Structures are given as structure tokens and as C-alpha cells.
PDB file of C-alpha atoms and ligand atoms in Angstrom:
ATOM      1  CA  MET A 241      20.032  33.360 -27.446  1.00 94.00           C
ATOM      2  CA  ILE A 242      16.612  34.167 -28.818  1.00 91.00           C
ATOM      3  CA  GLY A 243      15.613  36.719 -31.403  1.00 87.00           C
ATOM      4  CA  PRO A 244      14.642  37.021 -35.041  1.00 83.00           C
ATOM      5  CA  PRO A 245      16.934  35.901 -37.850  1.00 78.00           C
ATOM      6  CA  GLY A 246      19.470  38.633 -38.565  1.00 83.00           C
ATOM      7  CA  ALA A 247      19.458  39.938 -34.988  1.00 89.00           C
ATOM      8  CA  GLY A 248      23.019  38.665 -34.546  1.00 90.00           C
ATOM      9  CA  LYS A 249      22.329  35.543 -32.459  1.00 90.00           C
ATOM     10  CA  GLY A 250      24.930  33.485 -34.313  1.00 89.00           C
ATOM     11  CA  THR A 251      27.609  36.186 -34.260  1.00 90.00           C
ATOM     12  CA  GLN A 252      27.094  36.944 -30.578  1.00 95.00           C
ATOM     13  CA  ALA A 253      26.874  33.275 -29.600  1.00 95.00           C
ATOM     14  CA  ARG A 254      30.224  32.684 -31.315  1.00 93.00           C
ATOM     15  CA  LEU A 255      31.839  35.657 -29.538  1.00 94.00           C
ATOM     16  CA  LEU A 256      30.440  34.533 -26.170  1.00 95.00           C
ATOM     17  CA  SER A 257      31.561  30.981 -26.838  1.00 96.00           C
ATOM     18  CA  GLY A 258      35.136  32.254 -27.341  1.00 95.00           C
ATOM     19  CA  ARG A 259      35.016  34.514 -24.321  1.00 94.00           C
ATOM     20  CA  PHE A 260      33.672  31.914 -21.891  1.00 94.00           C
ATOM     21  CA  GLY A 261      35.279  28.850 -23.483  1.00 96.00           C
ATOM     22  CA  VAL A 262      32.002  26.941 -23.799  1.00 96.00           C
ATOM     23  CA  PRO A 263      30.464  25.426 -26.955  1.00 97.00           C
ATOM     24  CA  GLN A 264      27.970  27.242 -29.146  1.00 96.00           C
ATOM     25  CA  ILE A 265      25.068  24.982 -30.030  1.00 96.00           C
ATOM     26  CA  SER A 266      23.209  26.280 -33.068  1.00 94.00           C
ATOM     27  CA  THR A 267      20.198  24.312 -34.289  1.00 95.00           C
ATOM     28  CA  GLY A 268      20.322  26.227 -37.593  1.00 91.00           C
ATOM     29  CA  ASP A 269      23.967  25.174 -38.141  1.00 91.00           C
ATOM     30  CA  MET A 270      23.254  21.554 -37.158  1.00 94.00           C
ATOM     31  CA  LEU A 271      20.272  21.416 -39.530  1.00 94.00           C
ATOM     32  CA  ARG A 272      22.320  22.919 -42.389  1.00 89.00           C
ATOM     33  CA  GLU A 273      25.088  20.380 -41.757  1.00 90.00           C
ATOM     34  CA  ALA A 274      22.540  17.559 -41.882  1.00 91.00           C
ATOM     35  CA  GLN A 275      21.231  18.990 -45.157  1.00 89.00           C
ATOM     36  CA  GLN A 276      24.689  19.178 -46.731  1.00 86.00           C
ATOM     37  CA  ALA A 277      25.441  15.617 -45.611  1.00 90.00           C
ATOM     38  CA  ARG A 278      22.078  14.581 -47.143  1.00 90.00           C
ATOM     39  CA  THR A 279      21.074  12.571 -44.090  1.00 91.00           C
ATOM     40  CA  PRO A 280      17.377  11.580 -43.732  1.00 90.00           C
ATOM     41  CA  LEU A 281      17.074  14.274 -41.045  1.00 89.00           C
ATOM     42  CA  GLY A 282      18.617  16.841 -43.382  1.00 90.00           C
ATOM     43  CA  ARG A 283      16.207  15.935 -46.173  1.00 91.00           C
ATOM     44  CA  GLU A 284      13.222  16.151 -43.827  1.00 90.00           C
ATOM     45  CA  ALA A 285      14.316  19.570 -42.545  1.00 92.00           C
ATOM     46  CA  GLN A 286      15.130  20.971 -45.992  1.00 90.00           C
ATOM     47  CA  ARG A 287      11.615  21.658 -47.235  1.00 87.00           C
ATOM     48  CA  PHE A 288      10.757  23.595 -44.062  1.00 90.00           C
ATOM     49  CA  MET A 289      13.973  25.597 -44.096  1.00 86.00           C
ATOM     50  CA  ASP A 290      13.786  26.446 -47.812  1.00 82.00           C
ATOM     51  CA  GLU A 291      10.358  27.950 -47.212  1.00 80.00           C
ATOM     52  CA  GLY A 292      11.448  29.825 -44.114  1.00 75.00           C
ATOM     53  CA  ARG A 293       9.216  27.730 -41.851  1.00 84.00           C
ATOM     54  CA  LEU A 294      10.150  26.213 -38.509  1.00 89.00           C
ATOM     55  CA  VAL A 295      11.276  22.595 -38.579  1.00 95.00           C
ATOM     56  CA  PRO A 296       8.863  20.438 -36.481  1.00 95.00           C
ATOM     57  CA  ASP A 297       9.498  20.474 -32.735  1.00 96.00           C
ATOM     58  CA  ASP A 298      10.171  16.733 -32.367  1.00 94.00           C
ATOM     59  CA  VAL A 299      12.941  16.870 -34.999  1.00 94.00           C
ATOM     60  CA  VAL A 300      14.707  19.865 -33.448  1.00 96.00           C
ATOM     61  CA  ILE A 301      14.250  18.656 -29.861  1.00 96.00           C
ATOM     62  CA  GLY A 302      15.786  15.305 -30.855  1.00 94.00           C
ATOM     63  CA  ILE A 303      18.860  17.051 -32.270  1.00 95.00           C
ATOM     64  CA  VAL A 304      19.366  19.185 -29.160  1.00 96.00           C
ATOM     65  CA  ASP A 305      18.756  16.248 -26.832  1.00 95.00           C
ATOM     66  CA  ARG A 306      21.493  14.238 -28.589  1.00 95.00           C
ATOM     67  CA  ARG A 307      23.874  17.220 -28.663  1.00 95.00           C
ATOM     68  CA  LEU A 308      23.470  17.886 -24.925  1.00 95.00           C
ATOM     69  CA  ARG A 309      24.592  14.325 -24.161  1.00 94.00           C
ATOM     70  CA  ASN A 310      28.047  15.247 -25.457  1.00 93.00           C
ATOM     71  CA  GLY A 311      30.635  15.621 -22.673  1.00 91.00           C
ATOM     72  CA  ASP A 312      31.786  19.059 -23.836  1.00 94.00           C
ATOM     73  CA  VAL A 313      28.685  20.753 -22.356  1.00 94.00           C
ATOM     74  CA  VAL A 314      29.450  20.006 -18.705  1.00 92.00           C
ATOM     75  CA  GLY A 315      31.135  23.402 -18.145  1.00 92.00           C
ATOM     76  CA  GLY A 316      28.259  25.262 -19.793  1.00 94.00           C
ATOM     77  CA  PHE A 317      27.037  26.007 -23.315  1.00 96.00           C
ATOM     78  CA  ILE A 318      25.299  28.647 -25.382  1.00 97.00           C
ATOM     79  CA  LEU A 319      22.158  27.705 -27.277  1.00 97.00           C
ATOM     80  CA  ASP A 320      21.706  29.738 -30.427  1.00 94.00           C
ATOM     81  CA  GLY A 321      18.334  29.695 -32.181  1.00 91.00           C
ATOM     82  CA  PHE A 322      16.793  27.205 -29.778  1.00 95.00           C
ATOM     83  CA  PRO A 323      14.212  27.144 -28.242  1.00 96.00           C
ATOM     84  CA  ARG A 324      11.947  28.852 -30.764  1.00 92.00           C
ATOM     85  CA  THR A 325       8.618  27.508 -29.465  1.00 93.00           C
ATOM     86  CA  VAL A 326       7.177  26.995 -25.984  1.00 95.00           C
ATOM     87  CA  ALA A 327       7.125  23.223 -26.608  1.00 96.00           C
ATOM     88  CA  GLN A 328      10.887  23.389 -27.282  1.00 97.00           C
ATOM     89  CA  ALA A 329      11.439  25.489 -24.142  1.00 97.00           C
ATOM     90  CA  GLU A 330       9.534  22.929 -22.048  1.00 97.00           C
ATOM     91  CA  ALA A 331      11.459  20.060 -23.623  1.00 97.00           C
ATOM     92  CA  LEU A 332      14.734  21.876 -22.887  1.00 97.00           C
ATOM     93  CA  ASP A 333      13.780  22.212 -19.226  1.00 97.00           C
ATOM     94  CA  ALA A 334      13.097  18.465 -19.103  1.00 97.00           C
ATOM     95  CA  ILE A 335      16.393  17.610 -20.855  1.00 96.00           C
ATOM     96  CA  LEU A 336      18.360  19.839 -18.471  1.00 95.00           C
ATOM     97  CA  ALA A 337      16.526  18.542 -15.397  1.00 95.00           C
ATOM     98  CA  ARG A 338      17.556  15.014 -16.376  1.00 92.00           C
ATOM     99  CA  GLY A 339      21.206  16.093 -16.043  1.00 87.00           C
ATOM    100  CA  GLY A 340      20.580  18.159 -12.897  1.00 89.00           C
ATOM    101  CA  ALA A 341      21.249  21.401 -14.816  1.00 90.00           C
ATOM    102  CA  THR A 342      19.288  24.628 -15.184  1.00 91.00           C
ATOM    103  CA  LEU A 343      19.351  27.480 -17.634  1.00 94.00           C
ATOM    104  CA  ASP A 344      21.094  30.628 -16.307  1.00 93.00           C
ATOM    105  CA  ARG A 345      19.763  33.220 -18.740  1.00 95.00           C
ATOM    106  CA  ALA A 346      17.678  33.725 -21.863  1.00 96.00           C
ATOM    107  CA  VAL A 347      18.974  36.670 -23.896  1.00 96.00           C
ATOM    108  CA  ALA A 348      16.614  38.234 -26.444  1.00 94.00           C
ATOM    109  CA  ILE A 349      18.293  40.487 -29.025  1.00 94.00           C
ATOM    110  CA  ASP A 350      16.048  43.274 -30.338  1.00 92.00           C
ATOM    111  CA  VAL A 351      16.575  44.847 -33.771  1.00 92.00           C
ATOM    112  CA  PRO A 352      14.025  46.947 -35.745  1.00 91.00           C
ATOM    113  CA  ARG A 353      12.441  45.053 -38.638  1.00 88.00           C
ATOM    114  CA  ALA A 354      13.700  47.305 -41.469  1.00 89.00           C
ATOM    115  CA  GLU A 355      17.256  46.780 -40.256  1.00 90.00           C
ATOM    116  CA  LEU A 356      16.723  43.004 -40.048  1.00 89.00           C
ATOM    117  CA  VAL A 357      15.623  42.832 -43.691  1.00 88.00           C
ATOM    118  CA  GLU A 358      18.663  44.856 -44.792  1.00 87.00           C
ATOM    119  CA  ARG A 359      21.025  42.694 -42.744  1.00 86.00           C
ATOM    120  CA  LEU A 360      19.600  39.395 -43.988  1.00 86.00           C
ATOM    121  CA  ALA A 361      19.331  40.294 -47.656  1.00 87.00           C
ATOM    122  CA  GLY A 362      23.054  41.168 -47.795  1.00 90.00           C
ATOM    123  CA  ARG A 363      24.287  38.328 -45.629  1.00 90.00           C
ATOM    124  CA  GLN A 364      26.962  35.959 -46.935  1.00 93.00           C
ATOM    125  CA  VAL A 365      28.252  32.882 -45.157  1.00 91.00           C
ATOM    126  CA  CYS A 366      31.538  31.008 -45.558  1.00 92.00           C
ATOM    127  CA  ARG A 367      30.927  27.496 -46.855  1.00 91.00           C
ATOM    128  CA  SER A 368      33.932  26.151 -44.930  1.00 88.00           C
ATOM    129  CA  CYS A 369      34.017  27.841 -41.503  1.00 84.00           C
ATOM    130  CA  GLY A 370      30.584  29.491 -41.185  1.00 82.00           C
ATOM    131  CA  THR A 371      31.883  33.049 -40.682  1.00 84.00           C
ATOM    132  CA  MET A 372      29.222  35.614 -41.626  1.00 86.00           C
ATOM    133  CA  TYR A 373      29.778  38.707 -43.743  1.00 92.00           C
ATOM    134  CA  HIS A 374      27.568  41.400 -45.201  1.00 91.00           C
ATOM    135  CA  ARG A 375      28.013  42.622 -48.752  1.00 90.00           C
ATOM    136  CA  THR A 376      28.036  46.292 -47.680  1.00 87.00           C
ATOM    137  CA  LEU A 377      27.954  46.481 -43.849  1.00 85.00           C
ATOM    138  CA  ASP A 378      30.738  43.959 -43.155  1.00 88.00           C
ATOM    139  CA  PRO A 379      32.351  42.942 -46.454  1.00 94.00           C
ATOM    140  CA  PRO A 380      35.256  40.492 -46.760  1.00 96.00           C
ATOM    141  CA  THR A 381      38.568  41.923 -48.046  1.00 96.00           C
ATOM    142  CA  THR A 382      38.153  40.009 -51.335  1.00 96.00           C
ATOM    143  CA  PRO A 383      34.536  39.761 -52.539  1.00 95.00           C
ATOM    144  CA  GLY A 384      33.217  36.186 -52.316  1.00 95.00           C
ATOM    145  CA  THR A 385      36.172  34.897 -50.241  1.00 96.00           C
ATOM    146  CA  CYS A 386      36.411  34.327 -46.487  1.00 95.00           C
ATOM    147  CA  ASP A 387      39.086  36.429 -44.711  1.00 96.00           C
ATOM    148  CA  ARG A 388      39.673  33.743 -42.098  1.00 93.00           C
ATOM    149  CA  CYS A 389      39.992  30.552 -44.157  1.00 93.00           C
ATOM    150  CA  LEU A 390      39.775  31.661 -47.828  1.00 96.00           C
ATOM    151  CA  GLY A 391      36.607  29.551 -48.164  1.00 95.00           C
ATOM    152  CA  GLN A 392      33.899  30.424 -50.668  1.00 96.00           C
ATOM    153  CA  LEU A 393      31.041  32.717 -49.519  1.00 96.00           C
ATOM    154  CA  TYR A 394      27.429  32.016 -50.444  1.00 93.00           C
ATOM    155  CA  GLN A 395      23.952  33.341 -49.735  1.00 90.00           C
ATOM    156  CA  ARG A 396      21.754  31.004 -47.698  1.00 86.00           C
ATOM    157  CA  ASP A 397      18.607  29.893 -49.565  1.00 82.00           C
ATOM    158  CA  ASP A 398      16.469  31.246 -46.747  1.00 79.00           C
ATOM    159  CA  ASP A 399      18.119  34.701 -46.957  1.00 81.00           C
ATOM    160  CA  ARG A 400      16.381  35.457 -50.267  1.00 83.00           C
ATOM    161  CA  GLU A 401      14.130  38.492 -49.830  1.00 81.00           C
ATOM    162  CA  GLU A 402      10.792  36.740 -50.418  1.00 80.00           C
ATOM    163  CA  VAL A 403      11.715  34.116 -47.821  1.00 84.00           C
ATOM    164  CA  ILE A 404      13.048  36.703 -45.354  1.00 85.00           C
ATOM    165  CA  GLU A 405       9.642  38.392 -45.042  1.00 85.00           C
ATOM    166  CA  ARG A 406       8.015  35.022 -44.287  1.00 84.00           C
ATOM    167  CA  ARG A 407      10.710  34.099 -41.757  1.00 79.00           C
ATOM    168  CA  LEU A 408      10.279  37.425 -39.952  1.00 84.00           C
ATOM    169  CA  ASP A 409       6.471  37.079 -39.821  1.00 83.00           C
ATOM    170  CA  GLN A 410       6.854  33.544 -38.546  1.00 76.00           C
ATOM    171  CA  LEU A 411       9.337  34.609 -35.906  1.00 76.00           C
ATOM    172  CA  ALA A 412       7.269  37.532 -34.674  1.00 76.00           C
ATOM    173  CA  LYS A 413       4.479  35.015 -33.967  1.00 79.00           C
ATOM    174  CA  GLU A 414       6.676  32.270 -32.542  1.00 77.00           C
ATOM    175  CA  VAL A 415       9.310  34.117 -30.530  1.00 80.00           C
ATOM    176  CA  ALA A 416       7.012  36.252 -28.362  1.00 89.00           C
ATOM    177  CA  PRO A 417       5.627  33.272 -26.386  1.00 94.00           C
ATOM    178  CA  VAL A 418       9.160  31.933 -25.827  1.00 95.00           C
ATOM    179  CA  ALA A 419      10.298  35.316 -24.502  1.00 94.00           C
ATOM    180  CA  ASP A 420       7.213  35.326 -22.233  1.00 95.00           C
ATOM    181  CA  TYR A 421       8.054  31.848 -21.005  1.00 97.00           C
ATOM    182  CA  TYR A 422      11.472  33.046 -19.840  1.00 97.00           C
ATOM    183  CA  ARG A 423      10.143  36.359 -18.550  1.00 97.00           C
ATOM    184  CA  ARG A 424       7.844  34.436 -16.227  1.00 97.00           C
ATOM    185  CA  ALA A 425      10.839  32.383 -15.046  1.00 96.00           C
ATOM    186  CA  SER A 426      12.774  35.665 -14.446  1.00 96.00           C
ATOM    187  CA  LEU A 427      15.506  34.492 -16.832  1.00 97.00           C
ATOM    188  CA  LEU A 428      14.833  36.884 -19.715  1.00 96.00           C
ATOM    189  CA  ARG A 429      17.212  39.757 -20.484  1.00 96.00           C
ATOM    190  CA  ARG A 430      16.377  42.015 -23.464  1.00 95.00           C
ATOM    191  CA  VAL A 431      19.341  43.545 -25.231  1.00 96.00           C
ATOM    192  CA  ASP A 432      19.452  46.281 -27.877  1.00 96.00           C
ATOM    193  CA  GLY A 433      20.991  44.570 -30.929  1.00 96.00           C
ATOM    194  CA  THR A 434      21.815  47.720 -32.929  1.00 95.00           C
ATOM    195  CA  GLY A 435      25.317  49.177 -33.185  1.00 93.00           C
ATOM    196  CA  SER A 436      28.658  47.396 -33.533  1.00 91.00           C
ATOM    197  CA  ARG A 437      29.107  43.741 -32.588  1.00 90.00           C
ATOM    198  CA  GLU A 438      31.416  44.810 -29.742  1.00 95.00           C
ATOM    199  CA  GLN A 439      28.762  47.176 -28.381  1.00 97.00           C
ATOM    200  CA  VAL A 440      26.146  44.408 -28.492  1.00 97.00           C
ATOM    201  CA  LEU A 441      28.562  41.924 -26.896  1.00 96.00           C
ATOM    202  CA  GLY A 442      29.194  44.424 -24.086  1.00 96.00           C
ATOM    203  CA  ARG A 443      25.442  44.791 -23.487  1.00 97.00           C
ATOM    204  CA  ILE A 444      24.944  41.033 -23.462  1.00 96.00           C
ATOM    205  CA  THR A 445      27.836  40.416 -21.080  1.00 95.00           C
ATOM    206  CA  ALA A 446      26.461  43.085 -18.742  1.00 95.00           C
ATOM    207  CA  SER A 447      22.976  41.533 -18.940  1.00 94.00           C
ATOM    208  CA  LEU A 448      24.338  38.097 -18.007  1.00 91.00           C
ATOM    209  CA  ALA A 449      25.647  39.483 -14.735  1.00 86.00           C
ATOM    210  CA  ALA A 450      22.411  41.364 -13.986  1.00 78.00           C
TER     211      ALA A 450
HETATM  212  P1  AMP B 681      18.826  30.022 -38.103  1.00 87.13           P
HETATM  213  O1  AMP B 681      20.167  29.694 -38.671  1.00 87.13           O
HETATM  214  O2  AMP B 681      18.811  29.965 -36.608  1.00 87.13           O
HETATM  215  O3  AMP B 681      18.237  31.284 -38.649  1.00 87.13           O
HETATM  216  O4  AMP B 681      17.837  28.827 -38.591  1.00 87.13           O
HETATM  217  C1  AMP B 681      17.594  28.603 -39.965  1.00 87.13           C
HETATM  218  C2  AMP B 681      16.353  27.747 -40.145  1.00 87.13           C
HETATM  219  O5  AMP B 681      16.522  26.488 -39.482  1.00 87.13           O
HETATM  220  C3  AMP B 681      15.071  28.332 -39.538  1.00 87.13           C
HETATM  221  O6  AMP B 681      14.434  29.238 -40.410  1.00 87.13           O
HETATM  222  C4  AMP B 681      14.251  27.058 -39.324  1.00 87.13           C
HETATM  223  O7  AMP B 681      13.696  26.590 -40.540  1.00 87.13           O
HETATM  224  C5  AMP B 681      15.309  26.067 -38.880  1.00 87.13           C
HETATM  225  N1  AMP B 681      15.496  26.079 -37.411  1.00 87.13           N
HETATM  226  C6  AMP B 681      16.614  26.435 -36.718  1.00 87.13           C
HETATM  227  N2  AMP B 681      16.430  26.329 -35.388  1.00 87.13           N
HETATM  228  C7  AMP B 681      15.155  25.892 -35.230  1.00 87.13           C
HETATM  229  C8  AMP B 681      14.339  25.624 -34.097  1.00 87.13           C
HETATM  230  N3  AMP B 681      14.804  25.772 -32.835  1.00 87.13           N
HETATM  231  N4  AMP B 681      13.066  25.200 -34.318  1.00 87.13           N
HETATM  232  C9  AMP B 681      12.591  25.038 -35.571  1.00 87.13           C
HETATM  233  N5  AMP B 681      13.287  25.312 -36.677  1.00 87.13           N
HETATM  234  C10 AMP B 681      14.559  25.726 -36.521  1.00 87.13           C
END
């Protein structure tokens, strides 16, 4: 799944993961876990993430390489937020080739910029289970509390408005070459990311078969 922050990559990857029974592999989630656990990797990634910049390729590629050695990926997997650079896309090809696997599809979710800013600035995440909410567009039943696990909701540091603008600029520059990379390999499917999550899921599922 590729696309700017706020396009719904995480939400859609989770829905697809449930539908197809394959793991969702999110580099953003893995980096945030490393940060919370205060591992050396987490500390290294923190300063990039707090400023809305991409974490260096070798760090992220290392994480994905280790994750794809886990036995649960043999029946398939959904990568969410990776690759974000051409170097990462090339490294992914090499990692998959080592296991005799190939990528089936690259799905790019398109959402207009003004809507992305609105979505990100109101986003709240459950500290315990990672479920996403939006203060006005998709609020929890009780403000500040997760409907699914009663965990506490918080705003990610990189969802502050001044950081959002930088993340979106960064992504506009970085994501286009990755989309091109997969367009050339005939793997790219572009999906309209506006509307309800069910509508978007329907478009993605249709695009996977196309
Ligand atoms: P996300 O949750 O996908 O929006 O990612 C949050 C932050 O983690 C990004 O703004 C980056 O700083 C970092 N990050 C996640 N995935 C990658 C990646 N594939 N390459 C570089 N940085 C990443």
C-alpha cells in the first residue's frame, strides 16, 4: 500500500489483512513500537519521525528484511507504508527474490491534499490496540477512549499541523518515483481514497483482481 499519510493505508491494510487472513506489515507501526520500547533502533528513528522526515533506507530495509523472515508471511502479506523510496523498492525485490516470491500488486491510494490535512490533524490513535479514530469524522463513542479495547487515545507527534505539511511535501517528492517504479513493472493500481472505508475497500479489492 503506497500513498501519503492520511490516505488510509493503515486502515485499508488492516481491513485487507482481516479479509485475506494475511499479516499487515506496517513500517510506521514497527518504528513506533521500537520507539516506545526505547530500543537503539527506536531512538535512532525518533528524531526523523518527530520531524516528519523519512527514516534512512538502511534502517527501514533492515526492519522489513527481518520481519519477512517470519514464518507467518508464507501465505502472503500486506506491506503498509513500505516501500517509500526507489532504493527500498529495489531492496524489497531483492529480499523477495531470495525467498522465491514476487509482489502481486502495488496499490496507491489517492486523496486530495486539503482532505489529507483535515484527516491527519484530527486523527487519534489507541495506545493499546492501534485503532484509528478522527475527532469529528470518525469519533469514538466516549471521547479519548477506544471503542474496541477501552485503551487511551492520543495524537501522534507527527500528526501536529506544522509537521503534517512537511510530511506531505516530503511524500509528494518521495512517493511519485515509487509509484513510477511499480507502474513500469505493471503492478501499480491507483485507487480513489475518498468516501467511506467500505467504498475504498471495495475499490481496492476490485483493483487487486484487475
Ligand atoms: P506512517 O505510520 O506510515 O505514516 O509512518 C510514520 C513515520 O515513520 C514516517 O513519517 C517516517 O518518518 C517513518 N517511516 C515509516 N515507514 C517508512 C519507510 N518505509 N521509510 C522511511 N521512513 C518510514
